[in-house]
Amino acid sequence: MAINLEIPKKHRALIDQAHQVAMNMLRPISRKYDIAEHEYPKELDLLAAMIDGLEESGASEGAGAAGVRREGIADDKTVKNGANMASVTSIAEMCWGDVGLMLSFPRQGLGNSAIASVANDEQLARFKGKWASMAITEPSFGSDSAAVSTTAVLDGDEYVINGEKIFVTSGERSDCVVVWATLDKSLGRAAIKSFVVEKGTPGMKVERLEEKLGIRASDTAVITFTDCRVPKENLMGSPEVNVEQGFAGAMATFDNTRPLVAAMAIGCAQASLDLTRDLLKDAGVEIDYDKPANLQSAAAARFLQLEADWEGARLLTLQAAWMADNRKPNSLEASMAKAKAGRVGSDVTLSCVELCSSVGYSEAELLEKWARDSKILDIFEGTQQIQQLIVARRVLGLSSAELK
């Protein structure tokens, strides 16, 4: 099956539409909600309604949160560019507008991607239209998702959840939270499952909202669960603990969300490159794509290097999405895309601040904001170091116990 990383013709209308929204609706309010941290961007309600309408009509595949679902047998004769490809390309355009606002879109949370990836058909129908955030990280651990200590104990027809989750994106605004909890800590990774906990469930409490370096338009919450009773039907995936399968069921979610985060970094970095190119031109610095970098000014040479790194990250992200659409295992490629794009995004945005000097550092332009926003994209959904560890394990064929 041949891969083609050109933007599919059928997705160009969606991408163009996303770019127009980013330019005309997100950019104008970007600074406003960066300053007004924790204030809900009401302007997003109209955009959310537009996305809902596109999904309902079937007019725009991938307009909403997509999931990696590989049921059935792949057709090696047909190359698909489906919902995953549409999602990463349109998300990149939206983040060209504003990362924090994109993360604040109703019903487009990381929890929605988790539900789309692992929920059964009944759950997909039941949670349709819900805004879902995702709760993994705890005070006792950051990147090691296998260290989950929040517990879920079956009691009759309900699971009783106890624990604390931190850094929950859209944790206050969402309708429900996908919570990672262990059925039995002694059984290790295999006992970790994900549960959909709806807001208003007794025992679930948003304790506080974090003040952050960037993506200030997005709320980030601390949530506690105290004897929180959840219907057993809200467990996603199999309730059985399969030690042989290990952590695979829970980690399948990341095969979907990591390319999405990589796409966010690509979009934010592209915004910085586009503006910096214009500012350098205004300052008399010409970038010549037909001349070797070493024969140009230092600023132009540095800019060309940044663009080349950005293109590598973009292609890795498209590859991971393409593999998901074509039902191919993409865990390695998802981590490669996240690692490359996360690092490149931070490097590009901060380097653009440097290239533009005082203009880049001041609030006269959005360059300094993009540099702040991009840093989280190298951290959440698995840090740079964790992605490199995962890639090394996959390439060397070693387990997590063999390579720590």
mmCIF file of N, CA and C in Angstrom, residues 17-141:
data_model
loop_
_atom_site.group_PDB
_atom_site.id
_atom_site.type_symbol
_atom_site.label_atom_id
_atom_site.label_comp_id
_atom_site.label_asym_id
_atom_site.label_seq_id
_atom_site.Cartn_x
_atom_site.Cartn_y
_atom_site.Cartn_z
ATOM 1 N N GLN A 17 -11.492 26.082 5.181
ATOM 2 C CA GLN A 17 -12.497 26.602 6.102
ATOM 3 C C GLN A 17 -11.899 26.802 7.495
ATOM 4 N N ALA A 18 -11.101 25.828 7.954
ATOM 5 C CA ALA A 18 -10.459 25.935 9.266
ATOM 6 C C ALA A 18 -9.509 27.129 9.299
ATOM 7 N N HIS A 19 -8.806 27.361 8.199
ATOM 8 C CA HIS A 19 -7.882 28.497 8.151
ATOM 9 C C HIS A 19 -8.639 29.824 8.241
ATOM 10 N N GLN A 20 -9.775 29.906 7.559
ATOM 11 C CA GLN A 20 -10.570 31.126 7.617
ATOM 12 C C GLN A 20 -11.090 31.388 9.032
ATOM 13 N N VAL A 21 -11.532 30.315 9.695
ATOM 14 C CA VAL A 21 -11.992 30.449 11.078
ATOM 15 C C VAL A 21 -10.847 30.918 11.972
ATOM 16 N N ALA A 22 -9.675 30.305 11.786
ATOM 17 C CA ALA A 22 -8.510 30.670 12.600
ATOM 18 C C ALA A 22 -8.134 32.134 12.410
ATOM 19 N N MET A 23 -8.169 32.582 11.174
ATOM 20 C CA MET A 23 -7.739 33.954 10.862
ATOM 21 C C MET A 23 -8.774 34.991 11.282
ATOM 22 N N ASN A 24 -10.047 34.692 11.033
ATOM 23 C CA ASN A 24 -11.088 35.713 11.224
ATOM 24 C C ASN A 24 -11.807 35.645 12.569
ATOM 25 N N MET A 25 -11.741 34.475 13.257
ATOM 26 C CA MET A 25 -12.477 34.333 14.506
ATOM 27 C C MET A 25 -11.574 34.085 15.716
ATOM 28 N N LEU A 26 -10.479 33.351 15.528
ATOM 29 C CA LEU A 26 -9.607 33.043 16.672
ATOM 30 C C LEU A 26 -8.525 34.101 16.884
ATOM 31 N N ARG A 27 -7.839 34.484 15.824
ATOM 32 C CA ARG A 27 -6.770 35.478 15.966
ATOM 33 C C ARG A 27 -7.252 36.783 16.616
ATOM 34 N N PRO A 28 -8.421 37.314 16.203
ATOM 35 C CA PRO A 28 -8.858 38.592 16.777
ATOM 36 C C PRO A 28 -9.110 38.552 18.285
ATOM 37 N N ILE A 29 -9.429 37.373 18.853
ATOM 38 C CA ILE A 29 -9.706 37.289 20.292
ATOM 39 C C ILE A 29 -8.588 36.575 21.056
ATOM 40 N N SER A 30 -7.509 36.294 20.357
ATOM 41 C CA SER A 30 -6.410 35.528 20.945
ATOM 42 C C SER A 30 -5.809 36.221 22.169
ATOM 43 N N ARG A 31 -5.447 37.478 22.006
ATOM 44 C CA ARG A 31 -4.826 38.213 23.118
ATOM 45 C C ARG A 31 -5.830 38.431 24.248
ATOM 46 N N LYS A 32 -7.084 38.669 23.906
ATOM 47 C CA LYS A 32 -8.121 38.922 24.910
ATOM 48 C C LYS A 32 -8.190 37.794 25.931
ATOM 49 N N TYR A 33 -8.236 36.552 25.456
ATOM 50 C CA TYR A 33 -8.404 35.430 26.383
ATOM 51 C C TYR A 33 -7.083 34.917 26.939
ATOM 52 N N ASP A 34 -5.976 35.375 26.373
ATOM 53 C CA ASP A 34 -4.681 35.117 27.000
ATOM 54 C C ASP A 34 -4.571 35.932 28.277
ATOM 55 N N ILE A 35 -5.083 37.148 28.236
ATOM 56 C CA ILE A 35 -5.058 38.038 29.405
ATOM 57 C C ILE A 35 -6.146 37.638 30.410
ATOM 58 N N ALA A 36 -7.344 37.322 29.907
ATOM 59 C CA ALA A 36 -8.475 36.971 30.779
ATOM 60 C C ALA A 36 -8.472 35.462 31.056
ATOM 61 N N GLU A 37 -7.440 35.007 31.761
ATOM 62 C CA GLU A 37 -7.309 33.572 32.029
ATOM 63 C C GLU A 37 -8.515 33.050 32.809
ATOM 64 N N HIS A 38 -8.994 31.856 32.407
ATOM 65 C CA HIS A 38 -10.127 31.150 33.026
ATOM 66 C C HIS A 38 -11.490 31.687 32.603
ATOM 67 N N GLU A 39 -11.519 32.779 31.840
ATOM 68 C CA GLU A 39 -12.807 33.274 31.347
ATOM 69 C C GLU A 39 -13.209 32.457 30.123
ATOM 70 N N TYR A 40 -14.418 31.934 30.113
ATOM 71 C CA TYR A 40 -14.840 31.084 29.004
ATOM 72 C C TYR A 40 -15.027 31.897 27.729
ATOM 73 N N PRO A 41 -14.408 31.492 26.614
ATOM 74 C CA PRO A 41 -14.560 32.212 25.336
ATOM 75 C C PRO A 41 -15.931 31.920 24.709
ATOM 76 N N LYS A 42 -16.879 32.779 24.963
ATOM 77 C CA LYS A 42 -18.243 32.543 24.497
ATOM 78 C C LYS A 42 -18.343 32.513 22.973
ATOM 79 N N GLU A 43 -17.385 33.171 22.315
ATOM 80 C CA GLU A 43 -17.400 33.184 20.854
ATOM 81 C C GLU A 43 -17.288 31.771 20.269
ATOM 82 N N LEU A 44 -16.765 30.829 21.067
ATOM 83 C CA LEU A 44 -16.561 29.468 20.573
ATOM 84 C C LEU A 44 -17.868 28.683 20.441
ATOM 85 N N ASP A 45 -18.910 29.128 21.127
ATOM 86 C CA ASP A 45 -20.185 28.406 21.040
ATOM 87 C C ASP A 45 -20.705 28.365 19.611
ATOM 88 N N LEU A 46 -20.540 29.474 18.891
ATOM 89 C CA LEU A 46 -20.989 29.526 17.495
ATOM 90 C C LEU A 46 -20.181 28.558 16.640
ATOM 91 N N LEU A 47 -18.862 28.529 16.855
ATOM 92 C CA LEU A 47 -18.011 27.624 16.093
ATOM 93 C C LEU A 47 -18.339 26.171 16.394
ATOM 94 N N ALA A 48 -18.595 25.872 17.668
ATOM 95 C CA ALA A 48 -18.945 24.504 18.053
ATOM 96 C C ALA A 48 -20.235 24.071 17.366
ATOM 97 N N ALA A 49 -21.198 24.978 17.276
ATOM 98 C CA ALA A 49 -22.460 24.666 16.600
ATOM 99 C C ALA A 49 -22.229 24.396 15.115
ATOM 100 N N MET A 50 -21.286 25.142 14.514
ATOM 101 C CA MET A 50 -20.959 24.925 13.103
ATOM 102 C C MET A 50 -20.364 23.532 12.897
ATOM 103 N N ILE A 51 -19.448 23.133 13.788
ATOM 104 C CA ILE A 51 -18.813 21.817 13.688
ATOM 105 C C ILE A 51 -19.851 20.714 13.875
ATOM 106 N N ASP A 52 -20.738 20.902 14.865
ATOM 107 C CA ASP A 52 -21.803 19.919 15.093
ATOM 108 C C ASP A 52 -22.652 19.753 13.841
ATOM 109 N N GLY A 53 -22.953 20.875 13.188
ATOM 110 C CA GLY A 53 -23.772 20.823 11.984
ATOM 111 C C GLY A 53 -23.082 20.088 10.846
ATOM 112 N N LEU A 54 -21.777 20.301 10.714
ATOM 113 C CA LEU A 54 -21.016 19.615 9.673
ATOM 114 C C LEU A 54 -20.992 18.117 9.919
ATOM 115 N N GLU A 55 -20.815 17.744 11.200
ATOM 116 C CA GLU A 55 -20.778 16.322 11.526
ATOM 117 C C GLU A 55 -22.132 15.664 11.295
ATOM 118 N N GLU A 56 -23.192 16.348 11.692
ATOM 119 C CA GLU A 56 -24.535 15.793 11.544
ATOM 120 C C GLU A 56 -24.896 15.592 10.074
ATOM 121 N N SER A 57 -24.463 16.532 9.241
ATOM 122 C CA SER A 57 -24.804 16.464 7.823
ATOM 123 C C SER A 57 -23.901 15.516 7.058
ATOM 124 N N GLY A 58 -22.754 15.168 7.691
ATOM 125 C CA GLY A 58 -21.799 14.306 7.011
ATOM 126 C C GLY A 58 -21.047 15.052 5.927
ATOM 127 N N ALA A 59 -21.161 16.375 5.942
ATOM 128 C CA ALA A 59 -20.534 17.173 4.887
ATOM 129 C C ALA A 59 -19.045 17.327 5.069
ATOM 130 N N SER A 60 -18.557 17.033 6.277
ATOM 131 C CA SER A 60 -17.138 17.278 6.518
ATOM 132 C C SER A 60 -16.562 16.194 7.400
ATOM 133 N N GLU A 61 -15.973 15.187 6.785
ATOM 134 C CA GLU A 61 -15.360 14.095 7.540
ATOM 135 C C GLU A 61 -14.192 14.626 8.349
ATOM 136 N N GLY A 62 -14.190 14.305 9.631
ATOM 137 C CA GLY A 62 -13.075 14.715 10.466
ATOM 138 C C GLY A 62 -13.227 16.102 11.056
ATOM 139 N N ALA A 63 -14.424 16.687 10.959
ATOM 140 C CA ALA A 63 -14.612 18.011 11.535
ATOM 141 C C ALA A 63 -14.482 17.969 13.042
ATOM 142 N N GLY A 64 -14.857 16.857 13.645
ATOM 143 C CA GLY A 64 -14.781 16.741 15.099
ATOM 144 C C GLY A 64 -13.669 15.832 15.548
ATOM 145 N N ALA A 65 -13.686 15.505 16.838
ATOM 146 C CA ALA A 65 -12.648 14.652 17.410
ATOM 147 C C ALA A 65 -12.719 13.256 16.801
ATOM 148 N N ALA A 66 -11.595 12.786 16.302
ATOM 149 C CA ALA A 66 -11.546 11.474 15.661
ATOM 150 C C ALA A 66 -10.925 10.457 16.597
ATOM 151 N N GLY A 67 -11.104 9.208 16.275
ATOM 152 C CA GLY A 67 -10.507 8.145 17.074
ATOM 153 C C GLY A 67 -9.843 7.110 16.195
ATOM 154 N N VAL A 68 -8.901 6.390 16.765
ATOM 155 C CA VAL A 68 -8.232 5.311 16.044
ATOM 156 C C VAL A 68 -9.029 4.037 16.260
ATOM 157 N N ARG A 69 -9.775 3.612 15.243
ATOM 158 C CA ARG A 69 -10.562 2.396 15.338
ATOM 159 C C ARG A 69 -10.184 1.496 14.167
ATOM 160 N N ARG A 70 -9.746 0.274 14.481
ATOM 161 C CA ARG A 70 -9.232 -0.592 13.425
ATOM 162 C C ARG A 70 -9.982 -1.909 13.336
ATOM 163 N N GLU A 71 -11.253 -1.911 13.743
ATOM 164 C CA GLU A 71 -12.017 -3.145 13.635
ATOM 165 C C GLU A 71 -12.123 -3.549 12.166
ATOM 166 N N GLY A 72 -12.157 -4.833 11.931
ATOM 167 C CA GLY A 72 -12.288 -5.319 10.567
ATOM 168 C C GLY A 72 -10.936 -5.549 9.929
ATOM 169 N N ILE A 73 -10.947 -5.904 8.669
ATOM 170 C CA ILE A 73 -9.734 -6.229 7.948
ATOM 171 C C ILE A 73 -9.394 -5.094 7.001
ATOM 172 N N ALA A 74 -8.136 -4.683 7.039
ATOM 173 C CA ALA A 74 -7.708 -3.607 6.159
ATOM 174 C C ALA A 74 -7.715 -4.069 4.707
ATOM 175 N N ASP A 75 -8.118 -3.183 3.816
ATOM 176 C CA ASP A 75 -8.113 -3.472 2.388
ATOM 177 C C ASP A 75 -6.816 -2.913 1.808
ATOM 178 N N ASP A 76 -5.862 -3.791 1.523
ATOM 179 C CA ASP A 76 -4.549 -3.351 1.070
ATOM 180 C C ASP A 76 -4.590 -2.691 -0.305
ATOM 181 N N LYS A 77 -5.714 -2.816 -1.018
ATOM 182 C CA LYS A 77 -5.800 -2.256 -2.353
ATOM 183 C C LYS A 77 -6.346 -0.835 -2.344
ATOM 184 N N THR A 78 -6.884 -0.404 -1.223
ATOM 185 C CA THR A 78 -7.506 0.916 -1.154
ATOM 186 C C THR A 78 -6.787 1.780 -0.130
ATOM 187 N N VAL A 79 -6.322 2.914 -0.562
ATOM 188 C CA VAL A 79 -5.667 3.859 0.334
ATOM 189 C C VAL A 79 -6.697 4.867 0.810
ATOM 190 N N LYS A 80 -6.824 5.011 2.106
ATOM 191 C CA LYS A 80 -7.830 5.901 2.674
ATOM 192 C C LYS A 80 -7.172 7.130 3.289
ATOM 193 N N ASN A 81 -7.785 8.270 3.084
ATOM 194 C CA ASN A 81 -7.459 9.487 3.816
ATOM 195 C C ASN A 81 -8.740 9.872 4.546
ATOM 196 N N GLY A 82 -8.852 9.409 5.776
ATOM 197 C CA GLY A 82 -10.104 9.536 6.494
ATOM 198 C C GLY A 82 -10.100 10.552 7.606
ATOM 199 N N ALA A 83 -10.807 10.214 8.697
ATOM 200 C CA ALA A 83 -11.043 11.168 9.783
ATOM 201 C C ALA A 83 -9.764 11.587 10.486
ATOM 202 N N ASN A 84 -8.797 10.676 10.630
ATOM 203 C CA ASN A 84 -7.559 11.038 11.325
ATOM 204 C C ASN A 84 -6.745 12.062 10.530
ATOM 205 N N MET A 85 -6.642 11.848 9.218
ATOM 206 C CA MET A 85 -5.937 12.811 8.374
ATOM 207 C C MET A 85 -6.652 14.157 8.371
ATOM 208 N N ALA A 86 -7.978 14.126 8.283
ATOM 209 C CA ALA A 86 -8.751 15.368 8.300
ATOM 210 C C ALA A 86 -8.566 16.105 9.620
ATOM 211 N N SER A 87 -8.519 15.345 10.714
ATOM 212 C CA SER A 87 -8.390 15.971 12.028
ATOM 213 C C SER A 87 -7.041 16.664 12.199
ATOM 214 N N VAL A 88 -5.943 15.978 11.866
ATOM 215 C CA VAL A 88 -4.627 16.594 12.096
ATOM 216 C C VAL A 88 -4.419 17.810 11.198
ATOM 217 N N THR A 89 -4.904 17.753 9.959
ATOM 218 C CA THR A 89 -4.697 18.895 9.067
ATOM 219 C C THR A 89 -5.561 20.091 9.468
ATOM 220 N N SER A 90 -6.799 19.833 9.879
ATOM 221 C CA SER A 90 -7.664 20.948 10.276
ATOM 222 C C SER A 90 -7.259 21.501 11.642
ATOM 223 N N ILE A 91 -6.810 20.633 12.552
ATOM 224 C CA ILE A 91 -6.350 21.097 13.869
ATOM 225 C C ILE A 91 -5.107 21.974 13.728
ATOM 226 N N ALA A 92 -4.219 21.604 12.825
ATOM 227 C CA ALA A 92 -3.034 22.433 12.595
ATOM 228 C C ALA A 92 -3.449 23.837 12.157
ATOM 229 N N GLU A 93 -4.442 23.917 11.289
ATOM 230 C CA GLU A 93 -4.909 25.230 10.837
ATOM 231 C C GLU A 93 -5.536 26.019 11.982
ATOM 232 N N MET A 94 -6.337 25.348 12.806
ATOM 233 C CA MET A 94 -6.964 26.043 13.931
ATOM 234 C C MET A 94 -5.925 26.570 14.913
ATOM 235 N N CYS A 95 -4.853 25.803 15.111
ATOM 236 C CA CYS A 95 -3.797 26.234 16.034
ATOM 237 C C CYS A 95 -2.896 27.293 15.412
ATOM 238 N N TRP A 96 -2.969 27.441 14.114
ATOM 239 C CA TRP A 96 -2.359 28.603 13.461
ATOM 240 C C TRP A 96 -3.052 29.861 13.981
ATOM 241 N N GLY A 97 -4.319 29.682 14.367
ATOM 242 C CA GLY A 97 -5.064 30.794 14.954
ATOM 243 C C GLY A 97 -4.778 30.953 16.428
ATOM 244 N N ASP A 98 -5.032 29.898 17.222
ATOM 245 C CA ASP A 98 -4.765 29.964 18.664
ATOM 246 C C ASP A 98 -4.905 28.587 19.285
ATOM 247 N N VAL A 99 -3.859 28.130 19.964
ATOM 248 C CA VAL A 99 -3.858 26.792 20.561
ATOM 249 C C VAL A 99 -4.826 26.716 21.736
ATOM 250 N N GLY A 100 -4.776 27.693 22.622
ATOM 251 C CA GLY A 100 -5.621 27.670 23.809
ATOM 252 C C GLY A 100 -7.096 27.686 23.464
ATOM 253 N N LEU A 101 -7.475 28.482 22.466
ATOM 254 C CA LEU A 101 -8.869 28.537 22.049
ATOM 255 C C LEU A 101 -9.289 27.236 21.378
ATOM 256 N N MET A 102 -8.393 26.635 20.587
ATOM 257 C CA MET A 102 -8.722 25.360 19.958
ATOM 258 C C MET A 102 -8.969 24.286 21.015
ATOM 259 N N LEU A 103 -8.163 24.300 22.081
ATOM 260 C CA LEU A 103 -8.335 23.338 23.163
ATOM 261 C C LEU A 103 -9.614 23.588 23.958
ATOM 262 N N SER A 104 -10.203 24.751 23.776
ATOM 263 C CA SER A 104 -11.413 25.115 24.518
ATOM 264 C C SER A 104 -12.693 24.834 23.750
ATOM 265 N N PHE A 105 -12.570 24.259 22.551
ATOM 266 C CA PHE A 105 -13.755 23.985 21.753
ATOM 267 C C PHE A 105 -14.664 22.982 22.464
ATOM 268 N N PRO A 106 -15.944 23.317 22.659
ATOM 269 C CA PRO A 106 -16.877 22.353 23.251
ATOM 270 C C PRO A 106 -16.969 21.077 22.424
ATOM 271 N N ARG A 107 -17.003 19.962 23.120
ATOM 272 C CA ARG A 107 -17.193 18.633 22.517
ATOM 273 C C ARG A 107 -16.042 18.192 21.608
ATOM 274 N N GLN A 108 -14.884 18.847 21.760
ATOM 275 C CA GLN A 108 -13.720 18.448 20.954
ATOM 276 C C GLN A 108 -12.516 18.181 21.856
ATOM 277 N N GLY A 109 -12.762 17.740 23.093
ATOM 278 C CA GLY A 109 -11.676 17.519 24.040
ATOM 279 C C GLY A 109 -10.910 16.230 23.781
ATOM 280 N N LEU A 110 -9.783 16.087 24.486
ATOM 281 C CA LEU A 110 -8.991 14.867 24.357
ATOM 282 C C LEU A 110 -9.786 13.655 24.836
ATOM 283 N N GLY A 111 -10.686 13.881 25.775
ATOM 284 C CA GLY A 111 -11.555 12.794 26.216
ATOM 285 C C GLY A 111 -12.483 12.319 25.111
ATOM 286 N N ASN A 112 -12.890 13.245 24.232
ATOM 287 C CA ASN A 112 -13.727 12.855 23.088
ATOM 288 C C ASN A 112 -12.955 11.939 22.138
ATOM 289 N N SER A 113 -11.664 12.211 21.973
ATOM 290 C CA SER A 113 -10.839 11.340 21.135
ATOM 291 C C SER A 113 -10.678 9.971 21.777
ATOM 292 N N ALA A 114 -10.568 9.953 23.111
ATOM 293 C CA ALA A 114 -10.448 8.679 23.817
ATOM 294 C C ALA A 114 -11.723 7.846 23.642
ATOM 295 N N ILE A 115 -12.874 8.499 23.784
ATOM 296 C CA ILE A 115 -14.151 7.800 23.604
ATOM 297 C C ILE A 115 -14.274 7.281 22.174
ATOM 298 N N ALA A 116 -13.898 8.126 21.212
ATOM 299 C CA ALA A 116 -13.984 7.717 19.813
ATOM 300 C C ALA A 116 -13.080 6.531 19.515
ATOM 301 N N SER A 117 -11.986 6.406 20.278
ATOM 302 C CA SER A 117 -11.016 5.340 20.027
ATOM 303 C C SER A 117 -11.414 4.007 20.646
ATOM 304 N N VAL A 118 -11.921 4.015 21.892
ATOM 305 C CA VAL A 118 -12.064 2.750 22.616
ATOM 306 C C VAL A 118 -13.479 2.419 23.081
ATOM 307 N N ALA A 119 -14.428 3.350 22.955
ATOM 308 C CA ALA A 119 -15.790 3.058 23.413
ATOM 309 C C ALA A 119 -16.475 2.072 22.467
ATOM 310 N N ASN A 120 -17.424 1.292 23.031
ATOM 311 C CA ASN A 120 -18.208 0.402 22.168
ATOM 312 C C ASN A 120 -19.347 1.197 21.526
ATOM 313 N N ASP A 121 -20.093 0.542 20.652
ATOM 314 C CA ASP A 121 -21.127 1.244 19.898
ATOM 315 C C ASP A 121 -22.199 1.847 20.804
ATOM 316 N N GLU A 122 -22.565 1.120 21.851
ATOM 317 C CA GLU A 122 -23.587 1.623 22.779
ATOM 318 C C GLU A 122 -23.084 2.873 23.486
ATOM 319 N N GLN A 123 -21.812 2.857 23.910
ATOM 320 C CA GLN A 123 -21.239 4.014 24.591
ATOM 321 C C GLN A 123 -21.093 5.196 23.638
ATOM 322 N N LEU A 124 -20.704 4.928 22.410
ATOM 323 C CA LEU A 124 -20.585 6.001 21.421
ATOM 324 C C LEU A 124 -21.918 6.721 21.260
ATOM 325 N N ALA A 125 -22.987 5.950 21.229
ATOM 326 C CA ALA A 125 -24.317 6.551 21.084
ATOM 327 C C ALA A 125 -24.719 7.312 22.342
ATOM 328 N N ARG A 126 -24.412 6.730 23.506
ATOM 329 C CA ARG A 126 -24.836 7.328 24.778
ATOM 330 C C ARG A 126 -24.087 8.628 25.086
ATOM 331 N N PHE A 127 -22.807 8.682 24.709
ATOM 332 C CA PHE A 127 -22.010 9.869 25.022
ATOM 333 C C PHE A 127 -21.917 10.842 23.851
ATOM 334 N N LYS A 128 -22.679 10.589 22.804
ATOM 335 C CA LYS A 128 -22.682 11.481 21.648
ATOM 336 C C LYS A 128 -23.145 12.878 22.076
ATOM 337 N N GLY A 129 -22.408 13.883 21.665
ATOM 338 C CA GLY A 129 -22.768 15.253 22.010
ATOM 339 C C GLY A 129 -22.205 15.737 23.326
ATOM 340 N N LYS A 130 -21.526 14.851 24.076
ATOM 341 C CA LYS A 130 -20.923 15.243 25.344
ATOM 342 C C LYS A 130 -19.539 15.867 25.098
ATOM 343 N N TRP A 131 -19.180 16.811 25.945
ATOM 344 C CA TRP A 131 -17.831 17.392 25.931
ATOM 345 C C TRP A 131 -17.023 16.633 26.986
ATOM 346 N N ALA A 132 -15.989 15.913 26.542
ATOM 347 C CA ALA A 132 -15.236 15.048 27.446
ATOM 348 C C ALA A 132 -13.782 15.495 27.579
ATOM 349 N N SER A 133 -13.348 15.713 28.805
ATOM 350 C CA SER A 133 -11.931 15.949 29.070
ATOM 351 C C SER A 133 -11.295 14.628 29.497
ATOM 352 N N MET A 134 -9.977 14.598 29.657
ATOM 353 C CA MET A 134 -9.293 13.354 30.005
ATOM 354 C C MET A 134 -8.407 13.564 31.230
ATOM 355 N N ALA A 135 -8.556 12.665 32.215
ATOM 356 C CA ALA A 135 -7.832 12.775 33.482
ATOM 357 C C ALA A 135 -6.912 11.572 33.655
ATOM 358 N N ILE A 136 -5.620 11.803 33.525
ATOM 359 C CA ILE A 136 -4.626 10.745 33.672
ATOM 360 C C ILE A 136 -3.641 11.079 34.798
ATOM 361 N N THR A 137 -2.979 12.230 34.691
ATOM 362 C CA THR A 137 -1.887 12.595 35.595
ATOM 363 C C THR A 137 -2.361 12.763 37.034
ATOM 364 N N GLU A 138 -1.499 12.356 37.965
ATOM 365 C CA GLU A 138 -1.782 12.471 39.401
ATOM 366 C C GLU A 138 -0.619 13.183 40.103
ATOM 367 N N PRO A 139 -0.834 13.640 41.325
ATOM 368 C CA PRO A 139 0.245 14.327 42.047
ATOM 369 C C PRO A 139 1.500 13.481 42.227
ATOM 370 N N SER A 140 1.335 12.150 42.250
ATOM 371 C CA SER A 140 2.479 11.268 42.513
ATOM 372 C C SER A 140 3.250 10.886 41.261
ATOM 373 N N PHE A 141 2.746 11.224 40.076
ATOM 374 C CA PHE A 141 3.479 10.903 38.854
ATOM 375 C C PHE A 141 3.109 11.871 37.736
#
